[in-house]
Tab-separated table of C-alpha atoms in Angstrom:
chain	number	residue	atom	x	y	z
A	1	UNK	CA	10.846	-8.062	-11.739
A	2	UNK	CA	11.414	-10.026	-9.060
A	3	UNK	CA	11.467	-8.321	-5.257
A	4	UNK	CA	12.945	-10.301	-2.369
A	5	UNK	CA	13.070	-9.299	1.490
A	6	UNK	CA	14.882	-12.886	2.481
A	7	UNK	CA	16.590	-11.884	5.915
A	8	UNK	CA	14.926	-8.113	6.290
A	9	UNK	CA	13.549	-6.881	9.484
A	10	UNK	CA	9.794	-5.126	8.260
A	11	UNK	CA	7.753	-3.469	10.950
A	12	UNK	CA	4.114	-3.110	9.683
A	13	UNK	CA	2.007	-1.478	12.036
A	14	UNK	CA	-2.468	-1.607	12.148
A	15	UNK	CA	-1.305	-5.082	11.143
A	16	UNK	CA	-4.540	-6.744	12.918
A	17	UNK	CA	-7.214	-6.206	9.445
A	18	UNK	CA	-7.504	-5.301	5.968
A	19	UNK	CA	-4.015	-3.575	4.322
A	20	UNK	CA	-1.891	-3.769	7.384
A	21	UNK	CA	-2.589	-7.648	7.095
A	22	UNK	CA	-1.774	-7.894	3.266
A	23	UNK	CA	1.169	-5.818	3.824
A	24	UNK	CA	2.063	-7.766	5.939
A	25	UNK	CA	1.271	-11.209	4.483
A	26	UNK	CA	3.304	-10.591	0.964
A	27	UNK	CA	6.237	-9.325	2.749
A	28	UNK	CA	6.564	-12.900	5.172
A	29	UNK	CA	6.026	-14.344	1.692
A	30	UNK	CA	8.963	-13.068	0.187
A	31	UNK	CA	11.688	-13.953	2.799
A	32	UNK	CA	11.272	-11.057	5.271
A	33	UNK	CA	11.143	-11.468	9.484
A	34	UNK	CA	8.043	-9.647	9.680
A	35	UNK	CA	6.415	-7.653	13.112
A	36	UNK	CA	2.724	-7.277	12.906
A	37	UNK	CA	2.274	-4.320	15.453
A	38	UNK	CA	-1.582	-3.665	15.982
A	39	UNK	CA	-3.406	-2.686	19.291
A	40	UNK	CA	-5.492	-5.090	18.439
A	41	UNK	CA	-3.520	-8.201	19.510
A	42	UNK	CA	-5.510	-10.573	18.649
A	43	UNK	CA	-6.116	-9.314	15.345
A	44	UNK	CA	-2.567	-9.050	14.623
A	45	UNK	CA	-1.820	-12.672	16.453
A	46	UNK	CA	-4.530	-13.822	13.373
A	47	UNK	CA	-2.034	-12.326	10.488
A	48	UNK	CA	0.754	-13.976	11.804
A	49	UNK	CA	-1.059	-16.891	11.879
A	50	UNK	CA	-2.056	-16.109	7.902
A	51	UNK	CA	1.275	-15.050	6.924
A	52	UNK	CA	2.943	-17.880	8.773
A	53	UNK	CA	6.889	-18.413	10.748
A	54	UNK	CA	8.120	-15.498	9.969
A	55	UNK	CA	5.661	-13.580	11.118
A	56	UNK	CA	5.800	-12.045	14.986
A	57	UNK	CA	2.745	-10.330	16.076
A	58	UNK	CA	2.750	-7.424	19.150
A	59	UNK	CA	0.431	-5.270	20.749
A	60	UNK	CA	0.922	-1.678	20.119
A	61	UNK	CA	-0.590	1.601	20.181
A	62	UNK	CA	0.896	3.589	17.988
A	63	UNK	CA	-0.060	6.764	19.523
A	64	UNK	CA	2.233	5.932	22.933
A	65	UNK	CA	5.520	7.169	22.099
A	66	UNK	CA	7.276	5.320	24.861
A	67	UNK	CA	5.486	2.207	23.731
A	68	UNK	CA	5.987	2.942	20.337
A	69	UNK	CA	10.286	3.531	21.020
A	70	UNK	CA	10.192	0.281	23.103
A	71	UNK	CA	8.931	-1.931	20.808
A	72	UNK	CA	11.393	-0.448	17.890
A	73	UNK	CA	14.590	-1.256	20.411
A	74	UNK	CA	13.416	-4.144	21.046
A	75	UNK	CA	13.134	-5.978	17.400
A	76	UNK	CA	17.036	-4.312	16.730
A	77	UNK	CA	17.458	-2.462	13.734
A	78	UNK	CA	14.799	-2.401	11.426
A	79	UNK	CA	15.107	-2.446	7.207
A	80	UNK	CA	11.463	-1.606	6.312
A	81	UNK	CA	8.976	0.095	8.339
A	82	UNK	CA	5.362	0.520	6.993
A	83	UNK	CA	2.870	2.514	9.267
A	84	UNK	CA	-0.725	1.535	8.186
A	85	UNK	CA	-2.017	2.243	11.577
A	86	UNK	CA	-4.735	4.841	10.985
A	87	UNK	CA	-8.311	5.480	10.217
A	88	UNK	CA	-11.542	7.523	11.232
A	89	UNK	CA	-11.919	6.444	14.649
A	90	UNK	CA	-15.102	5.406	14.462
A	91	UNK	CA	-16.924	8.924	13.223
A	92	UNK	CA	-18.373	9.363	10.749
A	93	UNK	CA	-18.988	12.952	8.793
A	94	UNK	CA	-20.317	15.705	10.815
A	95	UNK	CA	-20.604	19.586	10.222
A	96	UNK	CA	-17.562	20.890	11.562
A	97	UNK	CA	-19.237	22.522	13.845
A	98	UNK	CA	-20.360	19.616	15.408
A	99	UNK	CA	-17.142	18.128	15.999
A	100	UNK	CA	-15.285	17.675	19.417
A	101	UNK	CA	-11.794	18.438	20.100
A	102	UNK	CA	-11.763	14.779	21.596
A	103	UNK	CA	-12.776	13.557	17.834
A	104	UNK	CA	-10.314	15.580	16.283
A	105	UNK	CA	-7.583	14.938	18.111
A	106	UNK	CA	-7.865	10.818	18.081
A	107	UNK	CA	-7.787	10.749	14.254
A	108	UNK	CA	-4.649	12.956	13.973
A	109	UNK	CA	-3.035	10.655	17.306
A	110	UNK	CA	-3.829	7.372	15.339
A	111	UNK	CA	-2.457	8.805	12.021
A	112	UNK	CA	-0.008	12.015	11.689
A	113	UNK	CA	1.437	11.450	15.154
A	114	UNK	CA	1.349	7.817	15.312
A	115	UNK	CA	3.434	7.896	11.696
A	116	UNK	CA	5.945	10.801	13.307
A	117	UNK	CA	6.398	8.568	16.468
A	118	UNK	CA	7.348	5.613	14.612
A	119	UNK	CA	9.882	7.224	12.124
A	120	UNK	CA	11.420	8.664	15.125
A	121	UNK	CA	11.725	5.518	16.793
A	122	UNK	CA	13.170	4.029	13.579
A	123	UNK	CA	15.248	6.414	11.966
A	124	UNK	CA	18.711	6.409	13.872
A	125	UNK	CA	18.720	2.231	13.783
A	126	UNK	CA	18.685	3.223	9.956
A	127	UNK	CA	21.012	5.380	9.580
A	128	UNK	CA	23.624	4.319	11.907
A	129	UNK	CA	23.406	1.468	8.597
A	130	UNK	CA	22.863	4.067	6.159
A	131	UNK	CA	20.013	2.163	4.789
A	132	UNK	CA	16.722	1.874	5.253
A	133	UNK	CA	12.995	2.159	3.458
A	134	UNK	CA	9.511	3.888	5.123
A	135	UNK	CA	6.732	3.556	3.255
A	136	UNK	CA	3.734	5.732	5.248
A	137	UNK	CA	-0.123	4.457	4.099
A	138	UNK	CA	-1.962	7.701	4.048
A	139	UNK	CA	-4.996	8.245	1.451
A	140	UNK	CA	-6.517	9.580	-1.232
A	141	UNK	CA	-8.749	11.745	1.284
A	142	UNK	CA	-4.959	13.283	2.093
A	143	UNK	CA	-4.590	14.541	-1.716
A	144	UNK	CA	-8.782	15.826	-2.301
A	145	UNK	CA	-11.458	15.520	0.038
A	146	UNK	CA	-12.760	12.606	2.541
A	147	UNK	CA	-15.813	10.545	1.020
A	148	UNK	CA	-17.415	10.565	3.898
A	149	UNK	CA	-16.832	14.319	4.475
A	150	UNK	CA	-14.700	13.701	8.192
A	151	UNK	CA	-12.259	16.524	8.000
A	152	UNK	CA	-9.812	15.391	10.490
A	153	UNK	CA	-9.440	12.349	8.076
A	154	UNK	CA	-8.429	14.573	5.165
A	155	UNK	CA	-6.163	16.791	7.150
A	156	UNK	CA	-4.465	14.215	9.478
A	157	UNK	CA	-3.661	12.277	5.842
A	158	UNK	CA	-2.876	15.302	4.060
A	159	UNK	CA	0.117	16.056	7.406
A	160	UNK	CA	1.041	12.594	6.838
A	161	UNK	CA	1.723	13.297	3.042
A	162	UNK	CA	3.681	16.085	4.061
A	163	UNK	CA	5.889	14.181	6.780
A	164	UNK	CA	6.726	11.666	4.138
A	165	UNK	CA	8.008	14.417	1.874
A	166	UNK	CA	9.694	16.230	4.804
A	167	UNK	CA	11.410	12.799	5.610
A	168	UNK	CA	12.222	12.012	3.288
A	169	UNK	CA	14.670	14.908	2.308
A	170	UNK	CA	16.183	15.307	5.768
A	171	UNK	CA	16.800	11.037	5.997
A	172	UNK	CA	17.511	10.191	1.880
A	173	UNK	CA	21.404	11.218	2.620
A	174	UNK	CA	21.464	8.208	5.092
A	175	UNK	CA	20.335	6.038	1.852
A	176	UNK	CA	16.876	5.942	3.662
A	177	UNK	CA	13.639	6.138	1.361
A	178	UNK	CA	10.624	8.066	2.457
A	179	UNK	CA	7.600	7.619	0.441
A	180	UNK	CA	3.785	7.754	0.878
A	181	UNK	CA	1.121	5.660	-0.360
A	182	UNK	CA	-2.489	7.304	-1.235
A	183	UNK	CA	-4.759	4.203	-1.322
A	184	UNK	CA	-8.285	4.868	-3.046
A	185	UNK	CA	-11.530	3.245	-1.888
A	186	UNK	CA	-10.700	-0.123	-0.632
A	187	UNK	CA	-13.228	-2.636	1.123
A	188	UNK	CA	-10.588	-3.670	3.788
A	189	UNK	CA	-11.864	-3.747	7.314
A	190	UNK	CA	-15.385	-2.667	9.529
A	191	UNK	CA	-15.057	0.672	9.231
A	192	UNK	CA	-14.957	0.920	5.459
A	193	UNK	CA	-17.344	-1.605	4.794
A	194	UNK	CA	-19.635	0.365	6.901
A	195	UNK	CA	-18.656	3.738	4.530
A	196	UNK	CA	-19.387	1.594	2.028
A	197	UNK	CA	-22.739	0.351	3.031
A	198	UNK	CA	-23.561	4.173	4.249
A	199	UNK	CA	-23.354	5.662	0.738
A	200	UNK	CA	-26.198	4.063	-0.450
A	201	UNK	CA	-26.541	2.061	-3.821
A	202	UNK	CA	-26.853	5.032	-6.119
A	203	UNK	CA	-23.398	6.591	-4.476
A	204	UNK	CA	-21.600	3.180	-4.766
A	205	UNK	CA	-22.410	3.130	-8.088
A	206	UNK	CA	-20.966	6.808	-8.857
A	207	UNK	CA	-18.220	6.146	-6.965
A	208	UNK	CA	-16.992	2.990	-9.342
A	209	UNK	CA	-17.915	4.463	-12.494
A	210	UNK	CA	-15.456	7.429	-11.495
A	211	UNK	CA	-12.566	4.896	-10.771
A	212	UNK	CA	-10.633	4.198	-14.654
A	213	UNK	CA	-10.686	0.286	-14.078
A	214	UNK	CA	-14.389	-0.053	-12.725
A	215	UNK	CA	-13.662	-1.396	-9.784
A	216	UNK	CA	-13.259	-1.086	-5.831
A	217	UNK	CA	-9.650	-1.806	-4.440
A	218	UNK	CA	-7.876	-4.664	-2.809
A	219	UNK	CA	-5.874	-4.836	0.271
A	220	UNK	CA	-3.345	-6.683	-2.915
A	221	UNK	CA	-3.546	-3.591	-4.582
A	222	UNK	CA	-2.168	-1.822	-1.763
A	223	UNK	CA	0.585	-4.250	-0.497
A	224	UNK	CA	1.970	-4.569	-4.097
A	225	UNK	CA	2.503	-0.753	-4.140
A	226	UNK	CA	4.244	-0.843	-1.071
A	227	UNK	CA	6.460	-3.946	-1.226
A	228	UNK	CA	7.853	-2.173	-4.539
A	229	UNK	CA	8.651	0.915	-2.543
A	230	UNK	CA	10.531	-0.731	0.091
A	231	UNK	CA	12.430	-3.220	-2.812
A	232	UNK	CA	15.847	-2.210	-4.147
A	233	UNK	CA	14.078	-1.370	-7.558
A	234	UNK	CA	12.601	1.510	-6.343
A	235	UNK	CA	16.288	3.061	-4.450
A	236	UNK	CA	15.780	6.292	-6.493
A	237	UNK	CA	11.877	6.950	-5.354
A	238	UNK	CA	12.098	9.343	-2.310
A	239	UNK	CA	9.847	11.955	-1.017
A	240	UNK	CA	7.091	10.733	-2.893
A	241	UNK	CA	3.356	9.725	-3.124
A	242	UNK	CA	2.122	6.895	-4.913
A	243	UNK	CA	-1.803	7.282	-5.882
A	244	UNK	CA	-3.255	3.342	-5.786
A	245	UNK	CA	-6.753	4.062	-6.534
A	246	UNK	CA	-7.618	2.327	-10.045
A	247	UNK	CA	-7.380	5.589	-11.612
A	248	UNK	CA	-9.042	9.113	-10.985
């Protein structure tokens, strides 16, 4: 099966590290004029660098609205949009007691609302062409529990779940996909490698023996998953979330 994006306009946001980068990598590979949106400039000025010409990198936060609506009209209408902005923020698990509003609120800005923001920003570009494909990188924290036990993780990936579902019934008559990608562990940027590292060898080793193929994810495993959702294969998927975890 062969999936090409020659001439398609991709957004990829949290494009700067990790999945965003992949994501964004694979789809310059396969023809498309791809935007590597990260607040992190020079992060995402690095994976344009990786993925090569037809890659664009910006500076975005995805949790700015205006910024996020001004960047949108200004690459025209867009064909795929992947938001892979997201994350923990820096925290790590607390009693719940012991967490701010401050903390809470900055995981759900970086992940539900960022994700809301920029399928609003997107959406009537897409269906003024009756076509389009969203692909939303949430977790597998969104569908159980976080790892590390940080419960605005789990619930702001969990909302993000539910806006692809949402979505995707009120934009699939516009021939627009909305689907949702629930990556497991992966090994993709500082923050996870310092989860990682925090678990301790005895957890690290639970935690692979539970996965079905015995092994940690790659930022590949992830950016194969989406590229199908956003091909024409996949015209039929809507609404839905795709588990990429090796199995659990």
């Amino acid at each position: 099966m062969t999936m090409a994006f020659d001439g398609q306009r991709v957004l990829v946001t949290g494009a700067a590290q990790g999945i965003g980068r992949a994501i964004a990598r694979h789809f310059a590979a396969q023809g498309a004029s791809v935007f590597a949106a990260d607040l992190d400039l020079a992060g995402a000025e690095a994976t344009a660098q990786a993925a090569g010409p037809h890659c664009v990198a910006h500076r975005l936060d995805v949790t700015d609205r205006v910024a996020m609506r001004a960047l949108v009209h200004s690459l025209g209408v867009l064909d795929v949009l992947v938001h892979c902005a997201g994350g923990v923020c820096g925290q790590v698990g607390r009693p719940l007691e012991d967490v701010t509003e401050a903390d809470w609120r900055s995981i759900f800005a970086v992940n539900t609302d960022g994700a809301f923001w920029a399928c609003q920003a997107a959406a009537p570009g897409m269906k003024a062409r009756r076509r389009g494909r969203i692909v939303l990188i949430a977790s597998g924290a969104g569908l159980g529990i976080s790892l590390t036990g940080i419960q605005a993780y789990a619930s702001a990936k969990a909302a993000e779940i539910g806006l692809a579902r949402q979505l995707g019934h009120e934009l699939g008559p516009f021939g627009i996909t909305v689907n949702a990608v629930a990556p497991g562990f992966v090994r993709s940027n500082p923050s996870t490698e310092a989860q990682w590292q925090a678990l301790g060898e005895e957890r690290q080793a639970q935690l692979v023996q539970g996965i079905a193929m015995r092994r940690l994810g790659q930022p590949d495993d992830i950016a194969h998953a989406v590229l199908f959702l956003a091909s024409e294969q996949a015209g039929w998927i809507c609404g839905q979330v795709l588990q990429v975890d090796g199995g659990r």
